[in-house]
Amino acid sequence: MSNGSGITPRAQDFSAWYNDAIMRAELADYSPVRGCMVIRPNGYAIWELMQRALDDMFKATGHRNAYFPLFIPQSFLEKEAEHVEGFAPQTAVVTRGGGKELEEPLVIRPTSETIIYAMFAKWIQSYRDLPLLINQWANIVRWELRTRLFLRTTEFLWQEGHTAHVDEAEAEREARMILGLYRRFAEEWMAMPVITGIKTASEKFAGALRTYAIEALMQDNRALQAGTSHNLGQNFAKVFGVQYQTAEGGVAHVWNTSWGVSTRLIGGLVMTHGDDVGIVCPPRLAPVQVVIVPIYKTDTERAAVMEVSTTSAEMLRAAGLRVELDGREGMKPGAKYYDWEGRGVPLRLEVGPRDVGQGQVTAAQRTGGKSPIRVGELVRSVTFRLEAIQRELLERARTRCEQRTRRGVTKGELIAMMNGEGGFAFGGFCGSGECEAAIKEQTKATIRVLPDEEFRSPIAPVRCVWCEAPSVAEAVWARAY
RNA sequence: CGGGGUGUGGCGCAGUCCGGUAGCGCGCCUGGUUUGGGACCAGGAGGUCGCCGGUUCGAAUCCGGCCGCCCCGACCA
């Protein structure tokens, strides 16, 4: 759909729509390497904005960035039993280098716990060295069988935080704090509402004590795991000998956490806000927040219109906004509208002779609606409108999510819902892996999280949705990406 | 890896059954006229028809083999 002649409607084929929307916005392209994608400038710009916001949040909470190698000695990965079992099937391994067979194969990192904690062991001596709060921005390789742009590719970009703490309580606070931070990012920046909670044993990170996650509901009513935060306990510390001297003179293993979000978030953004025209960027993450389209016939009109357009662009940029002035000649205004709408630009300013004559510009919101803005109120009004769009997108997504959420579901309802239109189903859970597996078997739905208190139903379910045994926790089911 | 589909200028496709000089739309380039929701005219560039082999005077088309990609299932952020 690179010619912009239209994309598959969501209702017809959501997957096709997703691909079309990404292609039209030029966020990404398929690469010559199977399973891998190229992130194009429009897509990478969104990632850079995400990075900046997240990085600021990490720094504000005391974390520092570092960089660890892409290659991990195979033996490292194999040290933690559960970890190797979880990741070995999806690793790429380098066995040759410099024209020679390597003495020890090097795994291309599927995640960096092992190599980072090997280094932590060197750096941590005393309780005074704790907590150690590290983050790295990196690429990862996981040999996926089936890939989708942004949602699952063989190589992807992410951020992985790794921390070491004196005790379980502090590690738990860290893992929890990051989960909250992810939630804030999802809601305040991406305008994507999420449910937070803890993963069941079957969905837990390989090697973790506990895994927490934020889960969002996409427009096709499938869930997207948008971020995870793990309390790793002392599993890795014991294997890699990450020990410290306590204030009392004893020796103890540290408690680790790790947490990450990836370029998958871009897929979440697309599937949360996009419409049948294309993607819709929430203003705070829009590479172009405002596009100005000049409209004119004669040279005289052109001069006047460009004058106002240029001045407007300068004023808005001076106010810190990301503004593009579309001065392409020989392209009709309507064509430009479609072009920028497909890129998800939240606000468009049309500047024509009539506007100039009346001392105004016409503002069109990507979410719908056109209205004039007095030139004298430009910055204030544009800023206000962008904030309104940001709020509107979150509200709209939240309403959609609530409409697709059912609480206190029965077994029959769960089956019907998951094999039907989908959504989030809240219900009682006995805690057994058998029930969990049976439900997955019959509905393809998994427990996304055992939700945190804030998201739980006012009246706790009494019995397991599946087996009628007493419920030990409320669970949220959905079919997931 | 199993099931389904598909490979023809940058993109989307027709042509394949029935072999005979490779076409259409969009995009791209040049010039001109246009410009308040996808402009128009004229001229032009661009393809060893996924790859290898076979049949034939002649293959995009028929036969055999291989490969890629997309969708659906088993693994996963």
mmCIF file of N, CA, C and O in Angstrom, chain A residues 244-299:
data_model
loop_
_atom_site.group_PDB
_atom_site.id
_atom_site.type_symbol
_atom_site.label_atom_id
_atom_site.label_comp_id
_atom_site.label_asym_id
_atom_site.label_seq_id
_atom_site.Cartn_x
_atom_site.Cartn_y
_atom_site.Cartn_z
ATOM 1 N N TYR A 244 27.972 -10.594 48.623
ATOM 2 C CA TYR A 244 28.471 -9.363 49.248
ATOM 3 C C TYR A 244 28.637 -9.596 50.746
ATOM 4 O O TYR A 244 28.027 -10.513 51.309
ATOM 5 N N GLN A 245 29.479 -8.764 51.345
ATOM 6 C CA GLN A 245 29.633 -8.822 52.799
ATOM 7 C C GLN A 245 28.575 -7.954 53.440
ATOM 8 O O GLN A 245 28.365 -6.810 53.040
ATOM 9 N N THR A 246 27.906 -8.521 54.402
ATOM 10 C CA THR A 246 26.869 -7.771 55.104
ATOM 11 C C THR A 246 27.515 -6.861 56.140
ATOM 12 O O THR A 246 28.715 -6.990 56.435
ATOM 13 N N ALA A 247 26.699 -5.952 56.667
ATOM 14 C CA ALA A 247 27.207 -5.031 57.681
ATOM 15 C C ALA A 247 27.693 -5.798 58.897
ATOM 16 O O ALA A 247 28.581 -5.350 59.617
ATOM 17 N N GLU A 248 27.124 -6.974 59.098
ATOM 18 C CA GLU A 248 27.484 -7.774 60.265
ATOM 19 C C GLU A 248 28.713 -8.640 60.015
ATOM 20 O O GLU A 248 29.139 -9.396 60.882
ATOM 21 N N GLY A 249 29.244 -8.568 58.788
ATOM 22 C CA GLY A 249 30.448 -9.337 58.498
ATOM 23 C C GLY A 249 30.198 -10.676 57.857
ATOM 24 O O GLY A 249 31.134 -11.401 57.535
ATOM 25 N N GLY A 250 28.922 -11.031 57.654
ATOM 26 C CA GLY A 250 28.609 -12.294 57.001
ATOM 27 C C GLY A 250 28.709 -12.161 55.484
ATOM 28 O O GLY A 250 29.055 -11.103 54.969
ATOM 29 N N VAL A 251 28.422 -13.247 54.782
ATOM 30 C CA VAL A 251 28.406 -13.233 53.323
ATOM 31 C C VAL A 251 27.016 -13.650 52.857
ATOM 32 O O VAL A 251 26.452 -14.610 53.388
ATOM 33 N N ALA A 252 26.488 -12.906 51.881
ATOM 34 C CA ALA A 252 25.145 -13.234 51.396
ATOM 35 C C ALA A 252 25.057 -13.056 49.887
ATOM 36 O O ALA A 252 25.832 -12.300 49.292
ATOM 37 N N HIS A 253 24.137 -13.808 49.275
ATOM 38 C CA HIS A 253 23.875 -13.621 47.848
ATOM 39 C C HIS A 253 22.935 -12.443 47.644
ATOM 40 O O HIS A 253 22.043 -12.224 48.467
ATOM 41 N N VAL A 254 23.131 -11.728 46.542
ATOM 42 C CA VAL A 254 22.232 -10.605 46.259
ATOM 43 C C VAL A 254 20.892 -11.132 45.732
ATOM 44 O O VAL A 254 20.767 -12.307 45.380
ATOM 45 N N TRP A 255 19.945 -10.246 45.698
ATOM 46 C CA TRP A 255 18.641 -10.515 45.079
ATOM 47 C C TRP A 255 18.571 -9.663 43.826
ATOM 48 O O TRP A 255 18.816 -8.463 43.870
ATOM 49 N N ASN A 256 18.232 -10.307 42.702
ATOM 50 C CA ASN A 256 18.230 -9.583 41.433
ATOM 51 C C ASN A 256 16.821 -9.298 40.911
ATOM 52 O O ASN A 256 15.880 -10.027 41.219
ATOM 53 N N THR A 257 16.741 -8.250 40.094
ATOM 54 C CA THR A 257 15.529 -8.042 39.298
ATOM 55 C C THR A 257 15.968 -7.802 37.864
ATOM 56 O O THR A 257 17.096 -7.385 37.616
ATOM 57 N N SER A 258 15.096 -8.090 36.931
ATOM 58 C CA SER A 258 15.315 -7.677 35.550
ATOM 59 C C SER A 258 13.973 -7.326 34.965
ATOM 60 O O SER A 258 12.940 -7.832 35.410
ATOM 61 N N TRP A 259 14.009 -6.434 33.991
ATOM 62 C CA TRP A 259 12.749 -5.907 33.449
ATOM 63 C C TRP A 259 13.000 -5.309 32.083
ATOM 64 O O TRP A 259 14.098 -4.844 31.780
ATOM 65 N N GLY A 260 11.981 -5.365 31.225
ATOM 66 C CA GLY A 260 12.188 -4.870 29.872
ATOM 67 C C GLY A 260 10.917 -4.522 29.120
ATOM 68 O O GLY A 260 9.849 -5.059 29.384
ATOM 69 N N VAL A 261 11.102 -3.593 28.213
ATOM 70 C CA VAL A 261 10.094 -3.333 27.174
ATOM 71 C C VAL A 261 10.837 -3.245 25.854
ATOM 72 O O VAL A 261 12.025 -2.948 25.820
ATOM 73 N N SER A 262 10.112 -3.508 24.781
ATOM 74 C CA SER A 262 10.769 -3.611 23.486
ATOM 75 C C SER A 262 10.041 -2.815 22.410
ATOM 76 O O SER A 262 9.031 -2.166 22.659
ATOM 77 N N THR A 263 10.587 -2.933 21.205
ATOM 78 C CA THR A 263 9.960 -2.279 20.056
ATOM 79 C C THR A 263 8.562 -2.845 19.792
ATOM 80 O O THR A 263 7.831 -2.310 18.968
ATOM 81 N N ARG A 264 8.240 -3.922 20.482
ATOM 82 C CA ARG A 264 6.885 -4.443 20.406
ATOM 83 C C ARG A 264 5.855 -3.370 20.775
ATOM 84 O O ARG A 264 4.717 -3.385 20.300
ATOM 85 N N LEU A 265 6.280 -2.452 21.629
ATOM 86 C CA LEU A 265 5.368 -1.379 22.035
ATOM 87 C C LEU A 265 4.845 -0.610 20.830
ATOM 88 O O LEU A 265 3.718 -0.102 20.846
ATOM 89 N N ILE A 266 5.664 -0.514 19.794
ATOM 90 C CA ILE A 266 5.225 0.210 18.593
ATOM 91 C C ILE A 266 4.041 -0.528 17.963
ATOM 92 O O ILE A 266 3.075 0.093 17.526
ATOM 93 N N GLY A 267 4.112 -1.846 17.957
ATOM 94 C CA GLY A 267 2.988 -2.638 17.465
ATOM 95 C C GLY A 267 1.755 -2.395 18.321
ATOM 96 O O GLY A 267 0.634 -2.303 17.817
ATOM 97 N N GLY A 268 1.964 -2.273 19.625
ATOM 98 C CA GLY A 268 0.862 -2.001 20.540
ATOM 99 C C GLY A 268 0.234 -0.648 20.270
ATOM 100 O O GLY A 268 -0.991 -0.494 20.297
ATOM 101 N N LEU A 269 1.083 0.306 19.989
ATOM 102 C CA LEU A 269 0.598 1.659 19.687
ATOM 103 C C LEU A 269 -0.261 1.637 18.420
ATOM 104 O O LEU A 269 -1.345 2.218 18.370
ATOM 105 N N VAL A 270 0.232 0.932 17.407
ATOM 106 C CA VAL A 270 -0.503 0.837 16.144
ATOM 107 C C VAL A 270 -1.862 0.180 16.371
ATOM 108 O O VAL A 270 -2.887 0.679 15.912
ATOM 109 N N MET A 271 -1.862 -0.934 17.099
ATOM 110 C CA MET A 271 -3.102 -1.711 17.259
ATOM 111 C C MET A 271 -4.054 -1.124 18.291
ATOM 112 O O MET A 271 -5.201 -1.553 18.402
ATOM 113 N N THR A 272 -3.562 -0.169 19.073
ATOM 114 C CA THR A 272 -4.441 0.468 20.054
ATOM 115 C C THR A 272 -5.197 1.644 19.429
ATOM 116 O O THR A 272 -6.388 1.819 19.663
ATOM 117 N N HIS A 273 -4.497 2.440 18.635
ATOM 118 C CA HIS A 273 -5.098 3.694 18.168
ATOM 119 C C HIS A 273 -5.421 3.756 16.680
ATOM 120 O O HIS A 273 -6.167 4.633 16.253
ATOM 121 N N GLY A 274 -4.840 2.852 15.879
ATOM 122 C CA GLY A 274 -5.021 2.950 14.438
ATOM 123 C C GLY A 274 -6.473 2.854 14.006
ATOM 124 O O GLY A 274 -7.306 2.268 14.692
ATOM 125 N N ASP A 275 -6.784 3.456 12.864
ATOM 126 C CA ASP A 275 -8.121 3.316 12.298
ATOM 127 C C ASP A 275 -7.985 2.902 10.831
ATOM 128 O O ASP A 275 -6.886 2.614 10.376
ATOM 129 N N ASP A 276 -9.099 2.903 10.103
ATOM 130 C CA ASP A 276 -9.048 2.385 8.736
ATOM 131 C C ASP A 276 -8.296 3.292 7.765
ATOM 132 O O ASP A 276 -8.083 2.932 6.607
ATOM 133 N N VAL A 277 -7.888 4.461 8.246
ATOM 134 C CA VAL A 277 -7.058 5.338 7.409
ATOM 135 C C VAL A 277 -5.574 5.006 7.617
ATOM 136 O O VAL A 277 -4.765 5.180 6.719
ATOM 137 N N GLY A 278 -5.257 4.534 8.803
ATOM 138 C CA GLY A 278 -3.859 4.200 9.102
ATOM 139 C C GLY A 278 -3.558 4.347 10.577
ATOM 140 O O GLY A 278 -4.463 4.242 11.410
ATOM 141 N N ILE A 279 -2.300 4.592 10.891
ATOM 142 C CA ILE A 279 -1.921 4.687 12.293
ATOM 143 C C ILE A 279 -2.328 6.050 12.866
ATOM 144 O O ILE A 279 -2.552 7.005 12.119
ATOM 145 N N VAL A 280 -2.433 6.103 14.178
ATOM 146 C CA VAL A 280 -2.697 7.360 14.871
ATOM 147 C C VAL A 280 -1.679 7.464 16.000
ATOM 148 O O VAL A 280 -1.638 6.617 16.884
ATOM 149 N N CYS A 281 -0.839 8.479 15.950
ATOM 150 C CA CYS A 281 0.167 8.630 16.990
ATOM 151 C C CYS A 281 -0.376 9.470 18.122
ATOM 152 O O CYS A 281 -0.902 10.562 17.890
ATOM 153 N N PRO A 282 -0.234 8.992 19.354
ATOM 154 C CA PRO A 282 -0.565 9.877 20.470
ATOM 155 C C PRO A 282 0.441 11.043 20.437
ATOM 156 O O PRO A 282 1.627 10.816 20.189
ATOM 157 N N PRO A 283 -0.028 12.248 20.653
ATOM 158 C CA PRO A 283 0.836 13.421 20.490
ATOM 159 C C PRO A 283 2.189 13.329 21.188
ATOM 160 O O PRO A 283 3.200 13.751 20.638
ATOM 161 N N ARG A 284 2.210 12.762 22.374
ATOM 162 C CA ARG A 284 3.491 12.753 23.104
ATOM 163 C C ARG A 284 4.528 11.847 22.451
ATOM 164 O O ARG A 284 5.716 11.972 22.726
ATOM 165 N N LEU A 285 4.084 10.914 21.617
ATOM 166 C CA LEU A 285 5.037 10.033 20.940
ATOM 167 C C LEU A 285 4.989 10.222 19.428
ATOM 168 O O LEU A 285 5.475 9.383 18.677
ATOM 169 N N ALA A 286 4.419 11.324 18.983
ATOM 170 C CA ALA A 286 4.325 11.569 17.543
ATOM 171 C C ALA A 286 5.590 12.252 17.040
ATOM 172 O O ALA A 286 5.916 13.343 17.487
ATOM 173 N N PRO A 287 6.291 11.602 16.104
ATOM 174 C CA PRO A 287 7.495 12.230 15.542
ATOM 175 C C PRO A 287 7.159 13.585 14.921
ATOM 176 O O PRO A 287 7.939 14.522 15.007
ATOM 177 N N VAL A 288 6.003 13.655 14.270
ATOM 178 C CA VAL A 288 5.493 14.945 13.805
ATOM 179 C C VAL A 288 4.171 15.153 14.530
ATOM 180 O O VAL A 288 3.237 14.388 14.361
ATOM 181 N N GLN A 289 4.125 16.206 15.345
ATOM 182 C CA GLN A 289 2.901 16.458 16.109
ATOM 183 C C GLN A 289 1.935 17.340 15.326
ATOM 184 O O GLN A 289 0.727 17.207 15.450
ATOM 185 N N VAL A 290 2.511 18.249 14.555
ATOM 186 C CA VAL A 290 1.698 19.196 13.799
ATOM 187 C C VAL A 290 2.254 19.293 12.383
ATOM 188 O O VAL A 290 3.455 19.482 12.203
ATOM 189 N N VAL A 291 1.377 19.120 11.397
ATOM 190 C CA VAL A 291 1.816 19.357 10.030
ATOM 191 C C VAL A 291 1.044 20.555 9.493
ATOM 192 O O VAL A 291 -0.160 20.695 9.721
ATOM 193 N N ILE A 292 1.762 21.427 8.833
ATOM 194 C CA ILE A 292 1.129 22.622 8.263
ATOM 195 C C ILE A 292 1.054 22.446 6.754
ATOM 196 O O ILE A 292 2.058 22.185 6.094
ATOM 197 N N VAL A 293 -0.159 22.549 6.213
ATOM 198 C CA VAL A 293 -0.357 22.397 4.778
ATOM 199 C C VAL A 293 -0.807 23.730 4.178
ATOM 200 O O VAL A 293 -1.927 24.183 4.438
ATOM 201 N N PRO A 294 0.052 24.349 3.405
ATOM 202 C CA PRO A 294 -0.314 25.611 2.757
ATOM 203 C C PRO A 294 -1.183 25.351 1.526
ATOM 204 O O PRO A 294 -0.985 24.369 0.818
ATOM 205 N N ILE A 295 -2.136 26.231 1.293
ATOM 206 C CA ILE A 295 -3.063 26.090 0.166
ATOM 207 C C ILE A 295 -3.088 27.413 -0.608
ATOM 208 O O ILE A 295 -3.285 28.475 -0.007
ATOM 209 N N TYR A 296 -2.857 27.335 -1.908
ATOM 210 C CA TYR A 296 -2.836 28.575 -2.692
ATOM 211 C C TYR A 296 -3.035 28.272 -4.162
ATOM 212 O O TYR A 296 -2.865 27.145 -4.617
ATOM 213 N N LYS A 297 -3.426 29.307 -4.921
ATOM 214 C CA LYS A 297 -3.531 29.193 -6.366
ATOM 215 C C LYS A 297 -2.500 30.082 -7.036
ATOM 216 O O LYS A 297 -1.626 29.606 -7.735
ATOM 217 N N THR A 298 -2.591 31.353 -6.758
ATOM 218 C CA THR A 298 -1.714 32.319 -7.438
ATOM 219 C C THR A 298 -0.420 32.534 -6.653
ATOM 220 O O THR A 298 -0.298 32.123 -5.496
ATOM 221 N N ASP A 299 0.532 33.190 -7.289
ATOM 222 C CA ASP A 299 1.789 33.511 -6.622
ATOM 223 C C ASP A 299 1.567 34.463 -5.454
ATOM 224 O O ASP A 299 2.242 34.373 -4.426
#
